[in-house]
């Protein structure tokens, strides 16, 4: 066990949107945070170390993990939040779309999580949480997006698989599956259309997703859970 008492979370996609607020949320829980994205700026807060890099590149995972251990001495939590969403009819997707979406959503999850796990085990356990999408379990004819389902569906299955693989070794593995959330991902002129996709008739807020992640962080008996935070989307239409 490390002599460092403060827990440490890595948050990907942390420059804006859900990721930026996750950094604040983990700080309020008392964690130090390593925040990463391609363009993230240095933080004013001593408890936040920022590392720039493309999460699809395995070298970024190595640099992020090394920086966390060097600066803070341990890793307890990995939040796989970096992700992109490209919605198109199936046959309109290009090879570049496929490479970009699988690179960020899947390779980004795989390399960082794999590199971090030995450090979680060294603490006697930890938490891995990924942000997926409600479209995995509830595809919608109005939003054709098979690359979201292919990649985030893979993350949901991997969440359950890793939860079982590490259940007796103290690592919990969970996912939050959002509906459509008001972030820079969605231009304001699309909000009315997007709101109508939800049974509750509105989009979600960033705080809805951050609260769900922080609930999972502090729920020691919850592992292998896909927590839908989607205004009823996964219940039906
Ligand atoms: N907003 C929604 O409606 C919604 C719904 C369902 C699921 N989600 C999921 O929630 C997560 C966060 O979404 P968001 O809405 O907050 O997204 P966002 O506002 O578009 O932010 C995406 C973040 O990912 C980073 N990023 C993008 N490409 C990257 C790359 N190649 N390498 C490293 N970082 C990269 C961006 O930073 P840089 O540009 O600095 O790299 C940014 O910090 C994503 O996984 C998304 O799929 C969102």
PDB file of C-alpha atoms and ligand atoms in Angstrom:
ATOM      1  CA  UNK A   1       0.000   0.000   0.000  1.00  0.00           C
ATOM      2  CA  UNK A   2       1.154   3.514  -0.746  1.00  0.00           C
ATOM      3  CA  UNK A   3       2.013   5.831   2.114  1.00  0.00           C
ATOM      4  CA  UNK A   4       0.042   8.559   0.295  1.00  0.00           C
ATOM      5  CA  UNK A   5      -3.356   8.860   1.990  1.00  0.00           C
ATOM      6  CA  UNK A   6      -5.167  10.953  -0.608  1.00  0.00           C
ATOM      7  CA  UNK A   7      -6.990   8.947  -3.264  1.00  0.00           C
ATOM      8  CA  UNK A   8      -6.239   9.681  -6.918  1.00  0.00           C
ATOM      9  CA  UNK A   9      -8.604   9.620  -9.919  1.00  0.00           C
ATOM     10  CA  UNK A  10      -7.725   9.809 -13.602  1.00  0.00           C
ATOM     11  CA  UNK A  11     -10.416  11.526 -15.705  1.00  0.00           C
ATOM     12  CA  UNK A  12     -10.238  11.417 -19.509  1.00  0.00           C
ATOM     13  CA  UNK A  13     -11.913  13.918 -21.818  1.00  0.00           C
ATOM     14  CA  UNK A  14     -11.519  16.410 -18.991  1.00  0.00           C
ATOM     15  CA  UNK A  15     -11.187  19.713 -20.892  1.00  0.00           C
ATOM     16  CA  UNK A  16     -14.928  20.424 -21.193  1.00  0.00           C
ATOM     17  CA  UNK A  17     -18.424  19.021 -20.812  1.00  0.00           C
ATOM     18  CA  UNK A  18     -19.000  16.071 -18.483  1.00  0.00           C
ATOM     19  CA  UNK A  19     -15.261  15.459 -17.956  1.00  0.00           C
ATOM     20  CA  UNK A  20     -14.482  18.972 -16.714  1.00  0.00           C
ATOM     21  CA  UNK A  21     -17.273  18.740 -14.115  1.00  0.00           C
ATOM     22  CA  UNK A  22     -16.146  15.233 -13.121  1.00  0.00           C
ATOM     23  CA  UNK A  23     -12.779  16.737 -12.194  1.00  0.00           C
ATOM     24  CA  UNK A  24     -14.530  19.221  -9.865  1.00  0.00           C
ATOM     25  CA  UNK A  25     -16.704  16.425  -8.451  1.00  0.00           C
ATOM     26  CA  UNK A  26     -13.752  14.191  -7.585  1.00  0.00           C
ATOM     27  CA  UNK A  27     -11.938  17.152  -6.009  1.00  0.00           C
ATOM     28  CA  UNK A  28     -14.997  17.753  -3.784  1.00  0.00           C
ATOM     29  CA  UNK A  29     -14.847  14.060  -2.776  1.00  0.00           C
ATOM     30  CA  UNK A  30     -11.258  14.730  -1.668  1.00  0.00           C
ATOM     31  CA  UNK A  31      -9.405  13.027  -4.513  1.00  0.00           C
ATOM     32  CA  UNK A  32      -6.386  14.378  -6.334  1.00  0.00           C
ATOM     33  CA  UNK A  33      -7.095  14.246 -10.078  1.00  0.00           C
ATOM     34  CA  UNK A  34      -5.064  13.645 -13.214  1.00  0.00           C
ATOM     35  CA  UNK A  35      -7.115  15.262 -15.969  1.00  0.00           C
ATOM     36  CA  UNK A  36      -6.327  14.488 -19.598  1.00  0.00           C
ATOM     37  CA  UNK A  37      -7.431  15.434 -23.122  1.00  0.00           C
ATOM     38  CA  UNK A  38      -5.690  16.682 -26.276  1.00  0.00           C
ATOM     39  CA  UNK A  39      -6.020  20.399 -25.478  1.00  0.00           C
ATOM     40  CA  UNK A  40      -6.445  20.544 -21.695  1.00  0.00           C
ATOM     41  CA  UNK A  41      -4.803  23.601 -20.061  1.00  0.00           C
ATOM     42  CA  UNK A  42      -2.726  23.544 -16.860  1.00  0.00           C
ATOM     43  CA  UNK A  43      -4.904  23.786 -13.731  1.00  0.00           C
ATOM     44  CA  UNK A  44      -4.739  26.486 -11.014  1.00  0.00           C
ATOM     45  CA  UNK A  45      -5.555  23.827  -8.408  1.00  0.00           C
ATOM     46  CA  UNK A  46      -2.501  21.982  -6.935  1.00  0.00           C
ATOM     47  CA  UNK A  47      -4.647  18.892  -6.609  1.00  0.00           C
ATOM     48  CA  UNK A  48      -5.194  18.670 -10.369  1.00  0.00           C
ATOM     49  CA  UNK A  49      -2.430  17.624 -12.761  1.00  0.00           C
ATOM     50  CA  UNK A  50      -3.257  17.977 -16.462  1.00  0.00           C
ATOM     51  CA  UNK A  51      -1.672  15.842 -19.172  1.00  0.00           C
ATOM     52  CA  UNK A  52      -2.250  16.509 -22.864  1.00  0.00           C
ATOM     53  CA  UNK A  53      -2.552  13.683 -25.356  1.00  0.00           C
ATOM     54  CA  UNK A  54      -4.680  11.725 -27.794  1.00  0.00           C
ATOM     55  CA  UNK A  55      -6.369   9.002 -25.734  1.00  0.00           C
ATOM     56  CA  UNK A  56      -6.418   6.677 -28.756  1.00  0.00           C
ATOM     57  CA  UNK A  57      -2.603   6.540 -28.592  1.00  0.00           C
ATOM     58  CA  UNK A  58      -1.247   3.920 -26.141  1.00  0.00           C
ATOM     59  CA  UNK A  59       1.667   6.293 -25.411  1.00  0.00           C
ATOM     60  CA  UNK A  60      -0.822   8.754 -23.862  1.00  0.00           C
ATOM     61  CA  UNK A  61      -2.010   6.079 -21.431  1.00  0.00           C
ATOM     62  CA  UNK A  62       1.598   5.420 -20.432  1.00  0.00           C
ATOM     63  CA  UNK A  63       2.284   9.130 -19.862  1.00  0.00           C
ATOM     64  CA  UNK A  64      -0.934   9.659 -17.875  1.00  0.00           C
ATOM     65  CA  UNK A  65      -0.314   6.689 -15.588  1.00  0.00           C
ATOM     66  CA  UNK A  66       3.358   7.613 -15.090  1.00  0.00           C
ATOM     67  CA  UNK A  67       2.413  11.227 -14.287  1.00  0.00           C
ATOM     68  CA  UNK A  68      -0.218  10.121 -11.747  1.00  0.00           C
ATOM     69  CA  UNK A  69       2.248   7.862  -9.934  1.00  0.00           C
ATOM     70  CA  UNK A  70       5.082  10.387 -10.053  1.00  0.00           C
ATOM     71  CA  UNK A  71       3.016  13.357  -8.829  1.00  0.00           C
ATOM     72  CA  UNK A  72       0.512  11.714  -6.470  1.00  0.00           C
ATOM     73  CA  UNK A  73       2.004   8.266  -5.701  1.00  0.00           C
ATOM     74  CA  UNK A  74      -1.029   6.093  -6.408  1.00  0.00           C
ATOM     75  CA  UNK A  75      -4.089   5.509  -8.604  1.00  0.00           C
ATOM     76  CA  UNK A  76      -7.507   4.542  -7.200  1.00  0.00           C
ATOM     77  CA  UNK A  77     -10.025   5.383  -9.915  1.00  0.00           C
ATOM     78  CA  UNK A  78     -10.122   5.621 -13.707  1.00  0.00           C
ATOM     79  CA  UNK A  79     -13.005   7.482 -15.331  1.00  0.00           C
ATOM     80  CA  UNK A  80     -13.166   6.642 -19.037  1.00  0.00           C
ATOM     81  CA  UNK A  81     -15.118   9.674 -20.167  1.00  0.00           C
ATOM     82  CA  UNK A  82     -13.379  10.741 -23.417  1.00  0.00           C
ATOM     83  CA  UNK A  83     -15.606   9.862 -26.322  1.00  0.00           C
ATOM     84  CA  UNK A  84     -16.956  11.049 -29.644  1.00  0.00           C
ATOM     85  CA  UNK A  85     -20.372  10.532 -31.199  1.00  0.00           C
ATOM     86  CA  UNK A  86     -20.848  10.294 -34.968  1.00  0.00           C
ATOM     87  CA  UNK A  87     -24.476   9.626 -35.954  1.00  0.00           C
ATOM     88  CA  UNK A  88     -25.068   8.574 -39.576  1.00  0.00           C
ATOM     89  CA  UNK A  89     -26.950   5.970 -41.568  1.00  0.00           C
ATOM     90  CA  UNK A  90     -24.832   2.792 -41.563  1.00  0.00           C
ATOM     91  CA  UNK A  91     -23.603   2.976 -45.169  1.00  0.00           C
ATOM     92  CA  UNK A  92     -22.602   6.658 -44.850  1.00  0.00           C
ATOM     93  CA  UNK A  93     -19.882   5.940 -42.284  1.00  0.00           C
ATOM     94  CA  UNK A  94     -16.369   6.342 -43.685  1.00  0.00           C
ATOM     95  CA  UNK A  95     -13.230   4.409 -42.798  1.00  0.00           C
ATOM     96  CA  UNK A  96     -12.021   7.587 -41.070  1.00  0.00           C
ATOM     97  CA  UNK A  97     -15.214   7.681 -38.937  1.00  0.00           C
ATOM     98  CA  UNK A  98     -14.639   4.048 -37.973  1.00  0.00           C
ATOM     99  CA  UNK A  99     -10.997   4.674 -37.061  1.00  0.00           C
ATOM    100  CA  UNK A 100     -11.776   7.805 -35.037  1.00  0.00           C
ATOM    101  CA  UNK A 101     -14.716   6.389 -33.077  1.00  0.00           C
ATOM    102  CA  UNK A 102     -13.123   3.015 -32.316  1.00  0.00           C
ATOM    103  CA  UNK A 103      -9.780   4.689 -31.536  1.00  0.00           C
ATOM    104  CA  UNK A 104     -11.125   7.108 -28.932  1.00  0.00           C
ATOM    105  CA  UNK A 105     -14.037   5.127 -27.508  1.00  0.00           C
ATOM    106  CA  UNK A 106     -12.480   1.634 -27.447  1.00  0.00           C
ATOM    107  CA  UNK A 107      -8.674   1.895 -27.687  1.00  0.00           C
ATOM    108  CA  UNK A 108      -8.829   4.883 -25.320  1.00  0.00           C
ATOM    109  CA  UNK A 109     -10.623   2.750 -22.723  1.00  0.00           C
ATOM    110  CA  UNK A 110      -8.460  -0.336 -23.287  1.00  0.00           C
ATOM    111  CA  UNK A 111      -4.942   1.091 -23.039  1.00  0.00           C
ATOM    112  CA  UNK A 112      -5.509   3.411 -20.086  1.00  0.00           C
ATOM    113  CA  UNK A 113      -7.535   0.911 -18.069  1.00  0.00           C
ATOM    114  CA  UNK A 114      -5.023  -1.869 -18.713  1.00  0.00           C
ATOM    115  CA  UNK A 115      -2.088   0.316 -17.674  1.00  0.00           C
ATOM    116  CA  UNK A 116      -3.861   1.549 -14.537  1.00  0.00           C
ATOM    117  CA  UNK A 117      -5.075  -1.792 -13.155  1.00  0.00           C
ATOM    118  CA  UNK A 118      -1.749  -2.882 -11.595  1.00  0.00           C
ATOM    119  CA  UNK A 119      -1.696   0.409  -9.660  1.00  0.00           C
ATOM    120  CA  UNK A 120      -5.288  -0.119  -8.443  1.00  0.00           C
ATOM    121  CA  UNK A 121      -4.355  -3.637  -7.331  1.00  0.00           C
ATOM    122  CA  UNK A 122      -1.349  -2.195  -5.485  1.00  0.00           C
ATOM    123  CA  UNK A 123      -3.836  -0.149  -3.369  1.00  0.00           C
ATOM    124  CA  UNK A 124      -5.910  -3.276  -2.673  1.00  0.00           C
ATOM    125  CA  UNK A 125      -8.569  -2.228  -5.156  1.00  0.00           C
ATOM    126  CA  UNK A 126     -10.206   0.689  -6.875  1.00  0.00           C
ATOM    127  CA  UNK A 127     -12.888   1.727  -9.332  1.00  0.00           C
ATOM    128  CA  UNK A 128     -13.153   1.844 -13.113  1.00  0.00           C
ATOM    129  CA  UNK A 129     -16.149   3.700 -14.522  1.00  0.00           C
ATOM    130  CA  UNK A 130     -16.970   4.379 -18.157  1.00  0.00           C
ATOM    131  CA  UNK A 131     -19.452   6.720 -19.810  1.00  0.00           C
ATOM    132  CA  UNK A 132     -21.472   4.903 -22.480  1.00  0.00           C
ATOM    133  CA  UNK A 133     -24.790   5.902 -24.097  1.00  0.00           C
ATOM    134  CA  UNK A 134     -28.407   4.871 -23.640  1.00  0.00           C
ATOM    135  CA  UNK A 135     -28.576   4.221 -27.398  1.00  0.00           C
ATOM    136  CA  UNK A 136     -26.720   0.929 -26.741  1.00  0.00           C
ATOM    137  CA  UNK A 137     -29.746  -0.578 -24.998  1.00  0.00           C
ATOM    138  CA  UNK A 138     -32.392   1.537 -26.735  1.00  0.00           C
ATOM    139  CA  UNK A 139     -31.555   2.264 -30.391  1.00  0.00           C
ATOM    140  CA  UNK A 140     -33.716   5.023 -31.864  1.00  0.00           C
ATOM    141  CA  UNK A 141     -34.738   5.148 -35.541  1.00  0.00           C
ATOM    142  CA  UNK A 142     -34.412   8.953 -35.424  1.00  0.00           C
ATOM    143  CA  UNK A 143     -30.704   8.728 -34.481  1.00  0.00           C
ATOM    144  CA  UNK A 144     -28.968   6.018 -36.525  1.00  0.00           C
ATOM    145  CA  UNK A 145     -25.561   5.601 -34.866  1.00  0.00           C
ATOM    146  CA  UNK A 146     -24.212   2.069 -35.087  1.00  0.00           C
ATOM    147  CA  UNK A 147     -20.647   3.172 -34.285  1.00  0.00           C
ATOM    148  CA  UNK A 148     -21.878   4.463 -30.924  1.00  0.00           C
ATOM    149  CA  UNK A 149     -23.534   1.103 -30.243  1.00  0.00           C
ATOM    150  CA  UNK A 150     -20.539  -0.892 -31.505  1.00  0.00           C
ATOM    151  CA  UNK A 151     -18.064   0.977 -29.302  1.00  0.00           C
ATOM    152  CA  UNK A 152     -20.078   1.906 -26.204  1.00  0.00           C
ATOM    153  CA  UNK A 153     -21.837  -1.463 -26.294  1.00  0.00           C
ATOM    154  CA  UNK A 154     -18.373  -2.989 -26.151  1.00  0.00           C
ATOM    155  CA  UNK A 155     -17.596  -0.855 -23.109  1.00  0.00           C
ATOM    156  CA  UNK A 156     -20.787  -2.010 -21.390  1.00  0.00           C
ATOM    157  CA  UNK A 157     -19.908  -5.678 -21.999  1.00  0.00           C
ATOM    158  CA  UNK A 158     -16.309  -5.066 -20.921  1.00  0.00           C
ATOM    159  CA  UNK A 159     -17.639  -3.403 -17.749  1.00  0.00           C
ATOM    160  CA  UNK A 160     -19.430  -6.593 -16.741  1.00  0.00           C
ATOM    161  CA  UNK A 161     -16.540  -8.815 -17.833  1.00  0.00           C
ATOM    162  CA  UNK A 162     -13.944  -6.868 -15.836  1.00  0.00           C
ATOM    163  CA  UNK A 163     -16.298  -6.563 -12.841  1.00  0.00           C
ATOM    164  CA  UNK A 164     -16.343 -10.354 -12.655  1.00  0.00           C
ATOM    165  CA  UNK A 165     -12.634 -10.797 -13.435  1.00  0.00           C
ATOM    166  CA  UNK A 166     -11.620  -8.457 -10.578  1.00  0.00           C
ATOM    167  CA  UNK A 167     -14.537  -8.964  -8.151  1.00  0.00           C
ATOM    168  CA  UNK A 168     -12.434 -10.789  -5.553  1.00  0.00           C
ATOM    169  CA  UNK A 169      -9.514  -8.379  -5.885  1.00  0.00           C
ATOM    170  CA  UNK A 170     -11.251  -5.191  -4.810  1.00  0.00           C
ATOM    171  CA  UNK A 171     -11.662  -3.462  -8.159  1.00  0.00           C
ATOM    172  CA  UNK A 172     -15.243  -2.445  -8.954  1.00  0.00           C
ATOM    173  CA  UNK A 173     -16.154  -1.759 -12.575  1.00  0.00           C
ATOM    174  CA  UNK A 174     -19.251   0.228 -13.534  1.00  0.00           C
ATOM    175  CA  UNK A 175     -20.716   2.375 -16.307  1.00  0.00           C
ATOM    176  CA  UNK A 176     -23.059   5.325 -16.571  1.00  0.00           C
ATOM    177  CA  UNK A 177     -25.282   5.229 -19.648  1.00  0.00           C
ATOM    178  CA  UNK A 178     -26.550   8.743 -20.403  1.00  0.00           C
ATOM    179  CA  UNK A 179     -29.385  10.035 -22.483  1.00  0.00           C
ATOM    180  CA  UNK A 180     -28.609  13.278 -24.298  1.00  0.00           C
ATOM    181  CA  UNK A 181     -26.814  15.761 -22.074  1.00  0.00           C
ATOM    182  CA  UNK A 182     -26.359  19.521 -22.534  1.00  0.00           C
ATOM    183  CA  UNK A 183     -22.630  19.784 -23.301  1.00  0.00           C
ATOM    184  CA  UNK A 184     -20.590  21.397 -26.100  1.00  0.00           C
ATOM    185  CA  UNK A 185     -21.146  18.110 -27.997  1.00  0.00           C
ATOM    186  CA  UNK A 186     -24.591  19.392 -29.051  1.00  0.00           C
ATOM    187  CA  UNK A 187     -25.189  22.736 -30.801  1.00  0.00           C
ATOM    188  CA  UNK A 188     -27.987  24.788 -29.212  1.00  0.00           C
ATOM    189  CA  UNK A 189     -30.142  24.563 -32.360  1.00  0.00           C
ATOM    190  CA  UNK A 190     -30.364  20.760 -31.949  1.00  0.00           C
ATOM    191  CA  UNK A 191     -31.591  20.889 -28.335  1.00  0.00           C
ATOM    192  CA  UNK A 192     -35.330  20.951 -29.106  1.00  0.00           C
ATOM    193  CA  UNK A 193     -35.046  17.843 -31.323  1.00  0.00           C
ATOM    194  CA  UNK A 194     -32.831  16.086 -28.767  1.00  0.00           C
ATOM    195  CA  UNK A 195     -35.115  16.943 -25.827  1.00  0.00           C
ATOM    196  CA  UNK A 196     -38.034  15.253 -27.612  1.00  0.00           C
ATOM    197  CA  UNK A 197     -36.105  11.945 -27.785  1.00  0.00           C
ATOM    198  CA  UNK A 198     -36.533  11.518 -24.020  1.00  0.00           C
ATOM    199  CA  UNK A 199     -39.754  10.284 -22.405  1.00  0.00           C
ATOM    200  CA  UNK A 200     -39.397  13.103 -19.846  1.00  0.00           C
ATOM    201  CA  UNK A 201     -39.297  15.611 -22.729  1.00  0.00           C
ATOM    202  CA  UNK A 202     -36.003  17.269 -21.876  1.00  0.00           C
ATOM    203  CA  UNK A 203     -32.244  16.789 -22.126  1.00  0.00           C
ATOM    204  CA  UNK A 204     -30.101  15.929 -19.117  1.00  0.00           C
ATOM    205  CA  UNK A 205     -27.629  18.210 -17.343  1.00  0.00           C
ATOM    206  CA  UNK A 206     -23.916  17.502 -16.829  1.00  0.00           C
ATOM    207  CA  UNK A 207     -24.590  17.319 -13.082  1.00  0.00           C
ATOM    208  CA  UNK A 208     -26.966  14.364 -13.644  1.00  0.00           C
ATOM    209  CA  UNK A 209     -24.050  12.302 -15.017  1.00  0.00           C
ATOM    210  CA  UNK A 210     -21.469  13.527 -12.501  1.00  0.00           C
ATOM    211  CA  UNK A 211     -23.827  12.722  -9.601  1.00  0.00           C
ATOM    212  CA  UNK A 212     -24.278   9.193 -10.990  1.00  0.00           C
ATOM    213  CA  UNK A 213     -20.510   8.633 -11.295  1.00  0.00           C
ATOM    214  CA  UNK A 214     -19.954   9.902  -7.751  1.00  0.00           C
ATOM    215  CA  UNK A 215     -22.743   7.632  -6.465  1.00  0.00           C
ATOM    216  CA  UNK A 216     -20.976   4.637  -8.058  1.00  0.00           C
ATOM    217  CA  UNK A 217     -17.662   5.838  -6.608  1.00  0.00           C
ATOM    218  CA  UNK A 218     -19.117   5.703  -3.096  1.00  0.00           C
ATOM    219  CA  UNK A 219     -21.192   2.490  -3.463  1.00  0.00           C
ATOM    220  CA  UNK A 220     -18.926  -0.371  -2.296  1.00  0.00           C
ATOM    221  CA  UNK A 221     -21.491  -3.131  -3.004  1.00  0.00           C
ATOM    222  CA  UNK A 222     -22.156  -1.996  -6.607  1.00  0.00           C
ATOM    223  CA  UNK A 223     -20.098  -3.546  -9.394  1.00  0.00           C
ATOM    224  CA  UNK A 224     -20.874  -4.597 -12.967  1.00  0.00           C
ATOM    225  CA  UNK A 225     -23.686  -2.019 -13.019  1.00  0.00           C
ATOM    226  CA  UNK A 226     -24.786  -0.093 -16.120  1.00  0.00           C
ATOM    227  CA  UNK A 227     -26.555   2.878 -14.514  1.00  0.00           C
ATOM    228  CA  UNK A 228     -28.941   4.513 -16.997  1.00  0.00           C
ATOM    229  CA  UNK A 229     -29.328   8.255 -16.495  1.00  0.00           C
ATOM    230  CA  UNK A 230     -31.454   8.938 -19.530  1.00  0.00           C
ATOM    231  CA  UNK A 231     -34.820  10.528 -18.768  1.00  0.00           C
ATOM    232  CA  UNK A 232     -36.557   7.198 -19.289  1.00  0.00           C
ATOM    233  CA  UNK A 233     -35.073   6.336 -22.717  1.00  0.00           C
ATOM    234  CA  UNK A 234     -34.071   2.813 -21.699  1.00  0.00           C
ATOM    235  CA  UNK A 235     -37.567   2.148 -20.310  1.00  0.00           C
ATOM    236  CA  UNK A 236     -39.254   2.647 -23.675  1.00  0.00           C
ATOM    237  CA  UNK A 237     -40.846   5.205 -25.973  1.00  0.00           C
TER     238      UNK A 237
HETATM  239  N1  LIG B   1     -23.348  14.807 -24.285  1.00  0.00           N
HETATM  240  C1  LIG B   1     -24.148  13.760 -24.508  1.00  0.00           C
HETATM  241  O1  LIG B   1     -25.319  13.905 -24.913  1.00  0.00           O
HETATM  242  C2  LIG B   1     -23.638  12.358 -24.272  1.00  0.00           C
HETATM  243  C3  LIG B   1     -24.591  11.316 -24.368  1.00  0.00           C
HETATM  244  C4  LIG B   1     -24.166  10.008 -24.165  1.00  0.00           C
HETATM  245  C5  LIG B   1     -22.840   9.769 -23.878  1.00  0.00           C
HETATM  246  N2  LIG B   1     -21.953  10.793 -23.803  1.00  0.00           N
HETATM  247  C6  LIG B   1     -20.570  10.468 -23.540  1.00  0.00           C
HETATM  248  O2  LIG B   1     -20.079  11.222 -22.456  1.00  0.00           O
HETATM  249  C7  LIG B   1     -18.689  11.460 -22.648  1.00  0.00           C
HETATM  250  C8  LIG B   1     -18.416  12.952 -22.513  1.00  0.00           C
HETATM  251  O3  LIG B   1     -19.249  13.618 -23.439  1.00  0.00           O
HETATM  252  P1  LIG B   1     -19.361  15.220 -23.501  1.00  0.00           P
HETATM  253  O4  LIG B   1     -20.720  15.497 -24.036  1.00  0.00           O
HETATM  254  O5  LIG B   1     -18.893  15.837 -22.247  1.00  0.00           O
HETATM  255  O6  LIG B   1     -18.328  15.469 -24.695  1.00  0.00           O
HETATM  256  P2  LIG B   1     -17.615  16.799 -25.228  1.00  0.00           P
HETATM  257  O7  LIG B   1     -18.193  18.012 -24.576  1.00  0.00           O
HETATM  258  O8  LIG B   1     -17.621  16.685 -26.707  1.00  0.00           O
HETATM  259  O9  LIG B   1     -16.129  16.585 -24.681  1.00  0.00           O
HETATM  260  C9  LIG B   1     -15.359  15.512 -25.158  1.00  0.00           C
HETATM  261  C10 LIG B   1     -14.077  15.468 -24.383  1.00  0.00           C
HETATM  262  O10 LIG B   1     -13.274  14.405 -24.935  1.00  0.00           O
HETATM  263  C11 LIG B   1     -12.005  14.934 -25.299  1.00  0.00           C
HETATM  264  N3  LIG B   1     -11.509  14.245 -26.490  1.00  0.00           N
HETATM  265  C12 LIG B   1     -12.070  14.198 -27.714  1.00  0.00           C
HETATM  266  N4  LIG B   1     -11.272  13.510 -28.555  1.00  0.00           N
HETATM  267  C13 LIG B   1     -10.188  13.128 -27.838  1.00  0.00           C
HETATM  268  C14 LIG B   1      -9.008  12.405 -28.141  1.00  0.00           C
HETATM  269  N5  LIG B   1      -8.762  11.920 -29.370  1.00  0.00           N
HETATM  270  N6  LIG B   1      -8.100  12.199 -27.151  1.00  0.00           N
HETATM  271  C15 LIG B   1      -8.313  12.689 -25.905  1.00  0.00           C
HETATM  272  N7  LIG B   1      -9.413  13.380 -25.552  1.00  0.00           N
HETATM  273  C16 LIG B   1     -10.336  13.595 -26.518  1.00  0.00           C
HETATM  274  C17 LIG B   1     -12.240  16.423 -25.542  1.00  0.00           C
HETATM  275  O11 LIG B   1     -11.086  17.208 -25.268  1.00  0.00           O
HETATM  276  P3  LIG B   1      -9.997  17.674 -26.364  1.00  0.00           P
HETATM  277  O12 LIG B   1     -10.743  18.257 -27.503  1.00  0.00           O
HETATM  278  O13 LIG B   1      -9.145  18.616 -25.589  1.00  0.00           O
HETATM  279  O14 LIG B   1      -9.237  16.419 -26.728  1.00  0.00           O
HETATM  280  C18 LIG B   1     -13.285  16.738 -24.468  1.00  0.00           C
HETATM  281  O15 LIG B   1     -12.659  16.986 -23.220  1.00  0.00           O
HETATM  282  C19 LIG B   1     -18.332  10.884 -24.023  1.00  0.00           C
HETATM  283  O16 LIG B   1     -17.794   9.592 -23.875  1.00  0.00           O
HETATM  284  C20 LIG B   1     -19.669  10.801 -24.705  1.00  0.00           C
HETATM  285  O17 LIG B   1     -19.708   9.783 -25.700  1.00  0.00           O
HETATM  286  C21 LIG B   1     -22.320  12.094 -23.989  1.00  0.00           C
END
